[in-house]
XYZ file of C-alpha atoms in Angstrom:
655
model
C -14.901 9.888 6.215
C -17.847 11.923 4.992
C -19.404 10.820 1.726
C -21.674 12.789 -0.562
C -23.557 10.776 -3.174
C -23.828 12.736 -6.417
C -24.070 12.063 -10.125
C -20.446 13.219 -10.569
C -18.911 9.743 -10.558
C -16.084 8.716 -12.929
C -17.241 7.753 -16.449
C -17.862 4.123 -17.398
C -16.028 3.928 -20.728
C -15.251 0.426 -22.086
C -11.625 0.578 -20.934
C -12.539 1.946 -17.494
C -15.184 -0.784 -17.300
C -12.481 -3.406 -17.937
C -10.456 -2.012 -15.023
C -13.491 -2.204 -12.730
C -14.379 -5.699 -13.942
C -10.864 -6.939 -13.107
C -11.102 -5.359 -9.649
C -14.180 -7.468 -8.863
C -13.212 -10.640 -10.694
C -12.374 -13.997 -9.181
C -8.627 -14.246 -8.623
C -8.297 -17.658 -10.257
C -9.842 -16.339 -13.495
C -7.420 -13.406 -13.551
C -4.513 -15.790 -12.886
C -5.492 -17.890 -15.900
C -5.434 -14.858 -18.192
C -2.092 -13.709 -16.801
C -0.506 -17.114 -17.389
C -1.416 -16.827 -21.058
C -0.318 -13.186 -21.262
C 3.063 -13.790 -19.579
C 4.019 -17.017 -21.370
C 7.260 -16.941 -23.382
C 8.947 -19.309 -25.861
C 11.256 -22.000 -24.486
C 14.390 -20.396 -25.914
C 13.535 -17.093 -24.205
C 12.971 -18.902 -20.917
C 16.374 -20.571 -21.226
C 18.152 -17.253 -21.842
C 16.313 -15.657 -18.909
C 17.371 -18.478 -16.585
C 20.999 -18.198 -17.715
C 21.069 -14.434 -17.125
C 19.318 -14.694 -13.759
C 21.690 -17.442 -12.610
C 24.688 -15.317 -13.558
C 23.279 -12.293 -11.696
C 22.643 -14.254 -8.495
C 26.121 -15.796 -8.582
C 27.713 -12.373 -9.096
C 25.755 -10.792 -6.237
C 26.653 -13.606 -3.836
C 30.275 -13.436 -4.905
C 30.402 -9.706 -4.150
C 28.303 -9.883 -0.975
C 31.183 -10.297 1.487
C 32.192 -6.833 2.619
C 29.341 -5.198 0.761
C 26.715 -3.669 2.907
C 23.697 -1.539 3.111
C 20.167 -2.534 3.822
C 20.160 -5.759 1.766
C 22.596 -7.427 4.185
C 20.957 -5.849 7.215
C 17.491 -7.127 6.269
C 18.847 -10.617 5.708
C 20.651 -10.728 9.053
C 17.681 -9.355 10.991
C 14.816 -11.000 9.098
C 11.277 -10.499 10.345
C 11.190 -14.172 11.293
C 13.678 -13.470 14.103
C 12.892 -11.856 17.483
C 15.641 -9.320 16.782
C 14.070 -8.350 13.484
C 10.711 -7.891 15.170
C 12.365 -5.790 17.889
C 13.960 -3.512 15.313
C 10.678 -3.270 13.442
C 8.859 -2.165 16.579
C 11.530 0.395 17.378
C 11.648 1.816 13.871
C 7.881 2.160 13.742
C 7.280 3.480 17.240
C 10.326 5.273 18.578
C 9.683 8.780 17.297
C 5.924 8.525 17.687
C 6.225 8.399 21.477
C 5.953 11.824 23.117
C 7.428 11.138 26.563
C 10.893 9.958 27.561
C 9.664 7.452 30.146
C 7.684 5.457 27.582
C 10.613 5.570 25.150
C 12.858 4.152 27.876
C 10.451 1.322 28.613
C 9.996 0.499 24.916
C 13.757 0.282 24.337
C 14.233 -1.808 27.464
C 11.455 -4.172 26.410
C 12.530 -4.620 22.788
C 16.307 -4.641 23.120
C 16.968 -6.302 26.452
C 15.118 -9.528 25.611
C 16.717 -10.135 22.198
C 19.712 -12.381 21.538
C 21.920 -9.976 19.599
C 25.115 -11.946 20.223
C 24.120 -14.738 17.846
C 24.195 -12.231 14.955
C 27.661 -10.915 15.717
C 30.152 -11.643 12.919
C 27.639 -13.478 10.705
C 27.596 -10.796 8.065
C 30.443 -9.571 5.906
C 28.938 -6.099 6.016
C 30.714 -3.570 8.204
C 27.392 -1.738 8.581
C 25.638 -4.829 9.926
C 28.422 -5.777 12.337
C 28.739 -2.239 13.665
C 24.986 -2.168 14.244
C 25.112 -5.542 15.993
C 27.893 -4.413 18.334
C 25.845 -1.389 19.344
C 22.703 -3.445 19.915
C 24.646 -6.125 21.769
C 26.152 -3.549 24.129
C 22.848 -1.814 24.734
C 21.018 -5.084 25.179
C 23.491 -6.205 27.829
C 23.147 -2.950 29.689
C 19.397 -3.304 29.786
C 18.933 -7.006 30.465
C 17.784 -7.967 33.948
C 19.276 -11.302 34.924
C 17.293 -12.248 38.009
C 19.354 -15.356 38.570
C 22.649 -13.450 38.848
C 23.606 -11.877 42.147
C 27.212 -11.056 41.322
C 28.800 -7.621 41.153
C 28.692 -7.514 37.343
C 24.926 -7.991 37.317
C 24.498 -5.280 39.929
C 26.690 -2.931 37.916
C 24.648 -3.594 34.773
C 21.451 -2.785 36.616
C 23.041 0.360 38.043
C 24.106 1.522 34.587
C 20.659 0.741 33.204
C 19.029 2.873 35.887
C 21.474 5.758 35.901
C 22.172 6.299 32.209
C 18.765 5.979 30.597
C 18.904 9.435 28.939
C 22.296 8.461 27.496
C 21.237 5.157 25.971
C 17.923 6.640 24.859
C 19.933 9.109 22.812
C 22.219 6.319 21.609
C 19.357 4.128 20.367
C 17.645 7.098 18.735
C 20.922 7.916 17.002
C 21.246 4.290 15.892
C 17.774 4.399 14.354
C 18.760 7.597 12.557
C 21.801 5.788 11.127
C 19.527 2.968 9.951
C 17.196 5.557 8.437
C 20.141 7.152 6.674
C 20.529 3.969 4.653
C 17.043 4.546 3.212
C 17.109 8.294 2.520
C 19.568 10.090 0.252
C 19.460 13.427 2.046
C 17.570 15.620 4.471
C 17.124 18.347 1.850
C 17.022 18.279 -1.926
C 20.341 20.132 -2.033
C 22.011 17.524 0.180
C 20.429 14.748 -1.892
C 21.759 16.198 -5.146
C 25.253 16.404 -3.672
C 25.137 12.797 -2.492
C 23.834 11.662 -5.883
C 26.905 12.881 -7.783
C 28.901 9.682 -7.266
C 26.084 7.424 -8.507
C 25.446 9.672 -11.498
C 29.077 9.418 -12.528
C 28.592 5.632 -12.522
C 25.640 5.935 -14.919
C 22.678 6.119 -12.534
C 19.741 8.516 -12.700
C 17.486 9.572 -9.824
C 13.843 10.191 -9.071
C 13.525 12.158 -5.846
C 10.671 11.563 -3.414
C 10.011 14.332 -0.884
C 9.089 12.125 2.064
C 5.792 12.706 3.766
C 2.642 10.732 4.309
C -0.940 11.767 3.644
C -1.742 15.376 4.506
C -4.223 15.777 7.361
C -4.961 19.473 6.844
C -4.793 21.976 4.006
C -1.816 23.523 5.817
C -0.012 20.161 5.556
C -0.861 19.988 1.863
C 0.413 23.534 1.259
C 3.681 22.686 3.020
C 4.192 19.542 0.933
C 3.362 21.391 -2.267
C 5.920 24.076 -1.456
C 8.521 21.347 -0.847
C 7.740 19.771 -4.237
C 7.944 23.158 -5.931
C 11.330 23.952 -4.374
C 12.618 20.505 -5.339
C 11.454 20.902 -8.947
C 13.333 24.192 -9.218
C 16.509 22.624 -7.805
C 16.206 19.597 -10.090
C 15.696 21.853 -13.089
C 19.002 23.556 -12.330
C 20.702 20.171 -11.892
C 19.222 18.831 -15.144
C 21.257 21.387 -17.086
C 19.354 20.868 -20.320
C 19.602 17.072 -20.430
C 16.854 15.055 -22.107
C 13.976 14.171 -19.788
C 14.958 10.490 -19.814
C 18.462 11.322 -18.588
C 17.587 14.188 -16.236
C 16.663 13.745 -12.581
C 12.942 13.554 -11.903
C 10.540 13.943 -9.012
C 7.975 11.530 -7.552
C 4.791 13.025 -6.116
C 2.436 11.465 -3.578
C -1.056 12.781 -4.314
C -2.347 12.117 -0.795
C 0.283 14.571 0.450
C -1.219 17.320 -1.710
C -4.785 17.143 -0.416
C -6.177 16.043 2.968
C -9.297 14.513 1.398
C -7.745 12.620 -1.496
C -10.419 9.911 -1.608
C -13.288 8.906 -3.877
C -15.751 10.135 -1.256
C -14.621 13.691 -2.035
C -14.104 13.392 -5.790
C -15.748 16.705 -6.718
C -13.705 18.611 -4.160
C -10.477 16.876 -5.208
C -11.026 17.691 -8.887
C -11.831 21.285 -7.962
C -8.929 21.853 -5.546
C -6.183 19.297 -6.158
C -6.225 19.243 -9.964
C -5.257 22.944 -10.393
C -2.438 22.504 -7.861
C -1.214 19.405 -9.669
C -1.403 21.140 -13.048
C 0.745 23.892 -11.590
C 3.406 21.444 -10.410
C 3.380 19.645 -13.757
C 3.803 22.997 -15.483
C 6.790 23.777 -13.276
C 8.311 20.354 -14.087
C 7.770 20.969 -17.792
C 9.449 24.359 -17.518
C 12.364 22.779 -15.616
C 12.774 20.056 -18.240
C 12.297 17.136 -15.810
C 9.846 14.279 -15.378
C 7.108 14.170 -12.737
C 5.808 10.758 -11.655
C 2.651 10.195 -9.625
C 3.352 7.524 -7.023
C 0.927 4.631 -6.604
C -0.847 4.397 -3.253
C -3.593 2.254 -1.735
C -6.054 0.493 -4.050
C -8.879 2.738 -2.792
C -7.238 5.715 -4.473
C -6.694 4.256 -7.943
C -9.976 5.320 -9.568
C -9.517 8.899 -8.407
C -5.901 8.973 -9.560
C -7.027 7.893 -13.054
C -9.272 10.954 -13.296
C -6.340 13.192 -12.408
C -3.940 11.410 -14.782
C -6.383 11.723 -17.662
C -6.871 15.433 -16.969
C -3.105 15.991 -16.926
C -2.477 13.896 -20.041
C -5.083 15.826 -22.022
C -4.321 19.297 -20.606
C -3.540 21.714 -23.494
C -1.054 23.620 -21.321
C 1.097 20.480 -21.043
C 1.046 19.619 -24.750
C 4.408 18.466 -26.079
C 5.769 17.520 -22.652
C 6.658 13.826 -22.327
C 7.627 13.958 -18.660
C 4.306 12.923 -17.097
C 4.652 9.572 -15.373
C 2.848 7.265 -12.989
C 3.432 4.018 -11.118
C 1.468 0.843 -11.913
C 1.277 -1.835 -9.199
C 1.515 -5.359 -10.606
C 0.021 -6.897 -7.459
C -3.376 -5.371 -8.288
C -5.672 -7.598 -10.351
C -6.515 -4.635 -12.614
C -2.915 -3.815 -13.604
C -3.145 -5.256 -17.126
C -6.357 -3.447 -18.209
C -4.967 -0.323 -16.538
C -2.037 -0.363 -18.975
C -4.477 -0.644 -21.901
C -6.383 2.386 -20.610
C -3.186 4.398 -20.171
C -2.132 3.607 -23.733
C -5.488 4.898 -24.978
C -5.154 8.102 -22.939
C -1.626 8.669 -24.231
C -2.776 8.262 -27.838
C -5.668 10.662 -27.345
C -3.341 13.189 -25.751
C -0.749 12.788 -28.475
C 2.064 12.250 -25.995
C 4.201 9.615 -24.330
C 3.740 8.586 -20.695
C 6.529 7.429 -18.402
C 5.238 4.272 -16.660
C 7.032 2.898 -13.611
C 6.062 -0.751 -13.162
C 6.356 -1.856 -9.518
C 5.199 -4.934 -7.675
C 3.557 -3.025 -4.816
C 4.288 -2.048 -1.226
C 0.932 -2.136 0.606
C 0.060 -5.831 0.341
C -0.418 -6.468 4.074
C -2.706 -3.487 4.563
C -4.706 -4.217 1.379
C -5.466 -7.748 2.572
C -6.360 -6.637 6.092
C -8.485 -3.708 4.925
C -10.533 -5.922 2.603
C -11.129 -8.376 5.460
C -12.170 -5.671 7.891
C -14.565 -4.172 5.358
C -16.121 -7.498 4.395
C -15.508 -6.938 0.676
C -16.437 -9.566 -1.904
C -12.835 -10.072 -3.025
C -9.309 -8.734 -2.636
C -7.897 -5.970 -4.847
C -4.489 -7.718 -4.872
C -3.248 -11.235 -5.560
C -3.051 -13.470 -2.516
C 0.054 -15.259 -3.831
C 3.416 -13.590 -4.343
C 4.098 -15.713 -7.426
C 0.928 -14.365 -9.077
C 2.280 -10.842 -8.637
C 5.515 -11.904 -10.350
C 3.537 -13.337 -13.271
C 1.410 -10.181 -13.450
C 4.609 -8.119 -13.603
C 5.859 -10.071 -16.623
C 2.491 -9.799 -18.371
C 2.461 -6.046 -17.757
C 6.047 -5.707 -19.018
C 5.082 -7.432 -22.272
C 2.065 -5.136 -22.620
C 4.168 -2.013 -22.017
C 6.645 -2.965 -24.731
C 3.833 -3.977 -27.106
C 2.209 -0.540 -26.804
C 5.143 0.991 -28.660
C 6.153 4.651 -28.408
C 3.199 5.771 -26.242
C 5.176 4.585 -23.182
C 8.656 5.123 -21.798
C 8.741 1.956 -19.614
C 10.544 1.991 -16.262
C 10.960 -1.349 -14.502
C 11.429 -1.166 -10.750
C 12.703 -4.492 -9.441
C 15.332 -6.089 -7.197
C 14.482 -9.586 -8.481
C 17.131 -11.220 -10.712
C 14.645 -13.344 -12.677
C 12.323 -10.386 -13.253
C 15.268 -8.248 -14.326
C 16.491 -10.901 -16.765
C 12.981 -11.397 -18.168
C 12.534 -7.665 -18.806
C 15.892 -7.567 -20.569
C 14.808 -10.474 -22.775
C 11.415 -8.919 -23.560
C 13.006 -5.616 -24.555
C 14.939 -7.162 -27.426
C 16.655 -4.390 -29.368
C 14.511 -1.607 -27.949
C 16.578 1.028 -26.121
C 14.092 3.624 -24.820
C 13.445 2.144 -21.370
C 15.175 1.883 -17.988
C 15.404 -0.090 -14.764
C 14.741 1.396 -11.340
C 15.786 0.459 -7.815
C 15.446 1.853 -4.294
C 18.182 3.979 -2.762
C 20.330 1.808 -0.497
C 19.073 -1.460 -1.962
C 19.930 -3.661 -4.935
C 23.390 -2.125 -5.260
C 25.219 -5.381 -5.928
C 22.566 -6.548 -8.394
C 22.660 -3.380 -10.463
C 26.443 -3.321 -10.445
C 25.959 -6.161 -12.954
C 23.465 -4.158 -15.004
C 24.492 -0.499 -15.347
C 28.209 -0.552 -16.334
C 28.761 -0.550 -20.120
C 31.022 -3.588 -19.727
C 28.066 -5.529 -18.233
C 24.480 -4.993 -19.508
C 24.916 -1.292 -20.109
C 21.301 -0.528 -19.176
C 20.362 2.711 -17.363
C 18.898 2.504 -13.880
C 17.059 5.237 -12.009
C 17.335 5.275 -8.226
C 14.172 6.067 -6.275
C 15.703 8.439 -3.725
C 13.675 9.548 -0.674
C 14.475 13.004 0.723
C 13.493 14.179 4.193
C 14.034 14.060 7.923
C 13.980 10.950 10.085
C 10.588 11.963 11.464
C 9.148 11.858 7.939
C 10.751 8.507 7.204
C 8.969 6.194 9.627
C 6.024 5.048 7.517
C 8.261 4.615 4.465
C 10.830 2.704 6.502
C 8.202 0.325 7.880
C 6.879 -0.417 4.366
C 10.393 -1.194 3.151
C 11.073 -3.465 6.138
C 7.789 -5.332 5.639
C 8.260 -5.599 1.896
C 11.882 -6.738 1.877
C 12.420 -8.251 5.326
C 9.994 -11.148 4.936
C 11.353 -14.668 4.385
C 9.702 -14.854 0.944
C 11.292 -11.611 -0.232
C 13.725 -12.005 -3.135
C 15.989 -9.380 -1.531
C 16.238 -11.571 1.555
C 16.694 -14.875 -0.304
C 19.199 -13.461 -2.790
C 21.878 -13.048 -0.125
C 20.932 -16.239 1.744
C 23.604 -18.781 0.789
C 21.322 -21.591 2.005
C 18.666 -20.762 -0.619
C 19.349 -22.820 -3.770
C 19.971 -20.672 -6.832
C 17.594 -22.726 -8.977
C 14.772 -22.124 -6.501
C 15.126 -18.361 -6.403
C 15.411 -17.975 -10.192
C 12.557 -20.365 -10.954
C 10.157 -19.211 -13.658
C 7.074 -17.772 -11.863
C 4.825 -18.668 -14.820
C 5.665 -22.351 -14.459
C 5.374 -22.177 -10.667
C 1.916 -20.564 -10.780
C 0.706 -23.009 -13.439
C 1.686 -25.975 -11.243
C -0.215 -24.751 -8.185
C -3.443 -26.713 -7.616
C -5.137 -23.691 -6.013
C -4.384 -20.312 -7.538
C -5.696 -18.072 -4.714
C -3.857 -18.813 -1.494
C -5.826 -21.516 0.358
C -4.907 -20.010 3.745
C -6.232 -16.553 2.831
C -10.023 -17.019 2.551
C -12.190 -14.398 0.894
C -13.390 -11.724 3.340
C -16.898 -13.195 3.190
C -15.536 -16.595 4.316
C -13.221 -15.300 7.009
C -15.187 -16.895 9.902
C -16.432 -20.040 8.175
C -17.549 -22.633 9.036
C -18.919 -20.945 12.161
C -20.602 -18.130 10.220
C -20.274 -15.880 7.211
C -18.791 -12.419 7.573
C -21.164 -9.479 7.229
C -21.082 -8.092 3.701
C -19.397 -4.744 3.268
C -19.402 -2.183 0.492
C -16.410 -0.823 -1.406
C -16.943 2.919 -1.046
C -14.068 3.584 -3.459
C -15.779 1.645 -6.270
C -17.833 3.939 -8.552
C -20.195 1.091 -9.398
C -20.892 0.383 -5.739
C -21.395 4.091 -5.113
C -23.816 4.310 -8.034
C -25.836 1.374 -6.704
C -25.854 2.897 -3.219
C -26.926 6.285 -4.596
C -29.886 4.689 -6.427
C -30.947 2.723 -3.347
C -30.499 5.779 -1.155
C -32.724 7.839 -3.462
C -35.457 5.194 -3.524
C -35.424 4.976 0.271
C -35.748 8.731 0.641
C -38.765 8.814 -1.664
C -40.662 6.456 0.649
C -43.123 7.766 3.208
C -41.496 6.298 6.336
C -43.674 5.635 9.363
C -42.745 3.906 12.619
C -45.297 2.645 15.138
C -45.486 0.042 17.935
C -46.208 -3.486 16.666
C -47.804 -5.836 19.186
C -48.728 -9.368 18.155
C -47.987 -8.566 14.518
C -50.480 -5.665 14.391
C -49.581 -1.986 14.248
C -50.948 0.102 17.121
C -52.963 3.192 16.302
C -51.931 6.654 17.455
C -51.135 10.211 16.454
C -48.267 10.762 14.010
C -45.396 12.988 15.128
C -43.007 14.300 12.440
C -39.327 13.215 12.479
C -36.733 15.632 11.102
C -33.189 15.197 9.813
C -30.810 16.421 12.586
C -28.420 17.785 9.938
C -31.197 19.850 8.342
C -34.202 20.457 10.575
C -36.245 21.639 7.604
C -36.180 18.131 6.095
C -38.866 15.726 7.338
C -37.896 12.047 7.112
C -41.198 10.516 8.174
C -43.472 10.142 11.158
C -43.487 8.150 14.378
C -46.260 6.923 16.673
C -45.091 6.743 20.279
C -46.049 3.691 22.340
C -48.584 4.407 25.095
C -48.702 2.557 28.461
C -51.384 0.177 27.204
C -49.235 -0.913 24.246
C -46.275 -1.510 26.543
C -48.364 -3.612 28.929
C -49.824 -5.640 26.051
C -46.345 -6.309 24.610
C -44.974 -7.418 27.990
C -47.949 -9.701 28.585
C -47.541 -11.400 25.211
C -43.804 -11.811 25.857
C -44.469 -13.472 29.214
C -46.944 -15.909 27.651
C -44.484 -16.761 24.859
C -41.486 -17.290 27.152
C -42.070 -21.015 27.950
C -42.383 -21.927 24.273
C -39.300 -19.856 23.398
C -37.322 -21.656 26.107
C -37.977 -24.935 24.278
C -36.517 -23.590 21.012
C -33.052 -25.058 20.413
C -29.902 -22.975 20.046
C -29.644 -24.042 16.391
C -33.162 -22.800 15.632
C -32.508 -19.505 17.416
C -29.265 -19.070 15.473
C -31.129 -19.711 12.220
C -33.645 -16.998 13.109
C -30.827 -14.533 13.761
C -29.144 -15.449 10.487
C -32.394 -14.936 8.570
C -32.722 -11.533 10.198
C -29.137 -10.716 9.233
C -29.891 -11.743 5.636
C -32.876 -9.381 5.606
C -30.685 -6.540 6.892
C -28.224 -7.125 4.050
C -31.045 -7.372 1.522
C -32.307 -3.914 2.541
C -28.888 -2.445 3.268
C -29.274 0.730 1.190
C -32.576 1.654 2.845
C -31.181 1.029 6.331
C -28.087 3.123 5.593
C -30.300 5.927 4.313
C -32.410 5.877 7.480
C -29.378 5.868 9.777
C -27.865 8.797 7.883
C -31.063 10.852 7.776
C -32.550 9.993 11.160
C -29.375 9.549 13.197
C -27.178 12.119 11.465
C -24.444 9.535 10.860
C -21.997 9.481 7.954
C -22.433 6.842 5.257
C -19.347 4.794 6.318
C -20.541 4.883 9.946
C -24.052 3.858 8.876
C -22.643 0.981 6.815
C -20.645 -0.202 9.836
C -23.794 -0.059 11.967
C -25.758 -2.202 9.510
C -22.900 -4.715 9.356
C -22.670 -4.833 13.137
């Protein structure tokens, strides 16, 4: 990642400052504020519990014979070897270019799993059919060294002779699994498949599957796909109000290969006009366009784009602009305040999809790898649930500037949102295609809650699905997932509908005690090297100032022997990226300096041998502290003298 330090950083308005403050704040302090913001009267809590209990009972009652991914994820949870095997296959199968490696992967992951123990456990025809296929394939592939009978020999023969056949069979099985997550391969197919759900009262937001663009050609292809989909959705909308019409969800990283804070000027120059064009097409078609939430690193940049769209004169009067807010980020609550202010300034309403978040694992790991001061997300799942409720209250409190959309598969969360809404009608629920079907069967029909629900409906080929599929499996296949526990008859109802506010308040330690801060990752042995959040405008501003000060210095390097600098002729040192730019000067060591240094080292060796390991370690740690203290200057020198990028220079200082 290249990084250019300029003055063109996002503005530090009071509301943007609050977002940045929350990003850096201690998690326990944020938790305390959320507990106060999400608290509800006792009578509301009682009604929420009653509704949630009824929803769970209804879902469990209808579970037998129902199917889809909910049942599949419960049967093959990520805590089981079979679930891990499926996860590996789903993530890796189509990434492997050669047939031989595919064969070995399938043999390794399927042959060693105990598929038979899952057979008949589920009431879902989909799950049992999948288990039969995996059981058969697993038996064909297993090598039972202890068996010398004819059956074992035949199994080995089949395994050797029919590998192309079972490779195709497993690939086809993964495509069937993928088909549970995507609504269609094309927007036309998706619209046809959506007819049944629409007749039942559902709406849809279509996501043209695809991960981050790597080239401008990728971005152009994704943009063309979005444009075609918008046209098709406009025809399908048939003049319906935006709230009732189908909509489209757009991933900004798919529209530009350098969608990152490091390239803010380029993104605003190249991506913003493209995005304005798509929004204009959506306005013309009479549909909504929602910007999907992505990794925490991209939030600041997305706010610049959202503000530009919300204030664009050419989009005046259009209330279809939407975005997703991730409740698992510590800055979610001040983000909603900022969005309300933008909407008021733009004189329009924003559609806000409140989600819990789908990148938790990678956000935690990335912060640890980078040695950041804190995490951008909550380390406890229950804190995310509390944040969601606090955000829901804030969305309703903002009044008509928002059309709130609540994406959840959690019965307690769903019941709490319904309670918070009161008599207000201009809002909706959302769920993922293929998931939460039994839960929302208790919500959408007029004879039940009679509340609209929009289905987030991915569209694309199996090859485009893999990253999305893996996120869904990680998010909903874990033991702590509500989706998993909802259909687990062994999980007590009272436990899974427990009020998250009360649960978080009772915890003695609000941040998770087993997830130390990145700085403390290796304690007590040592502290982690301090990193720098290169997506944080404040950090970039501080780095820019330090970089400038370092470049104004007259740098000079010379041999130092016995604490004294050796004399010699200066030779200029130039920046390898621009040979016209002199960085400083260097004095080369002559043979006499080398001999003097070696002689002093030899005389000092006996005394150094007597220095204990603890004292030597302390010296190294003091040196490391000095490196961190002068980090900006060292980064500047590495960039200018070595021709490295800023992220690479930062990594070198940390190393």
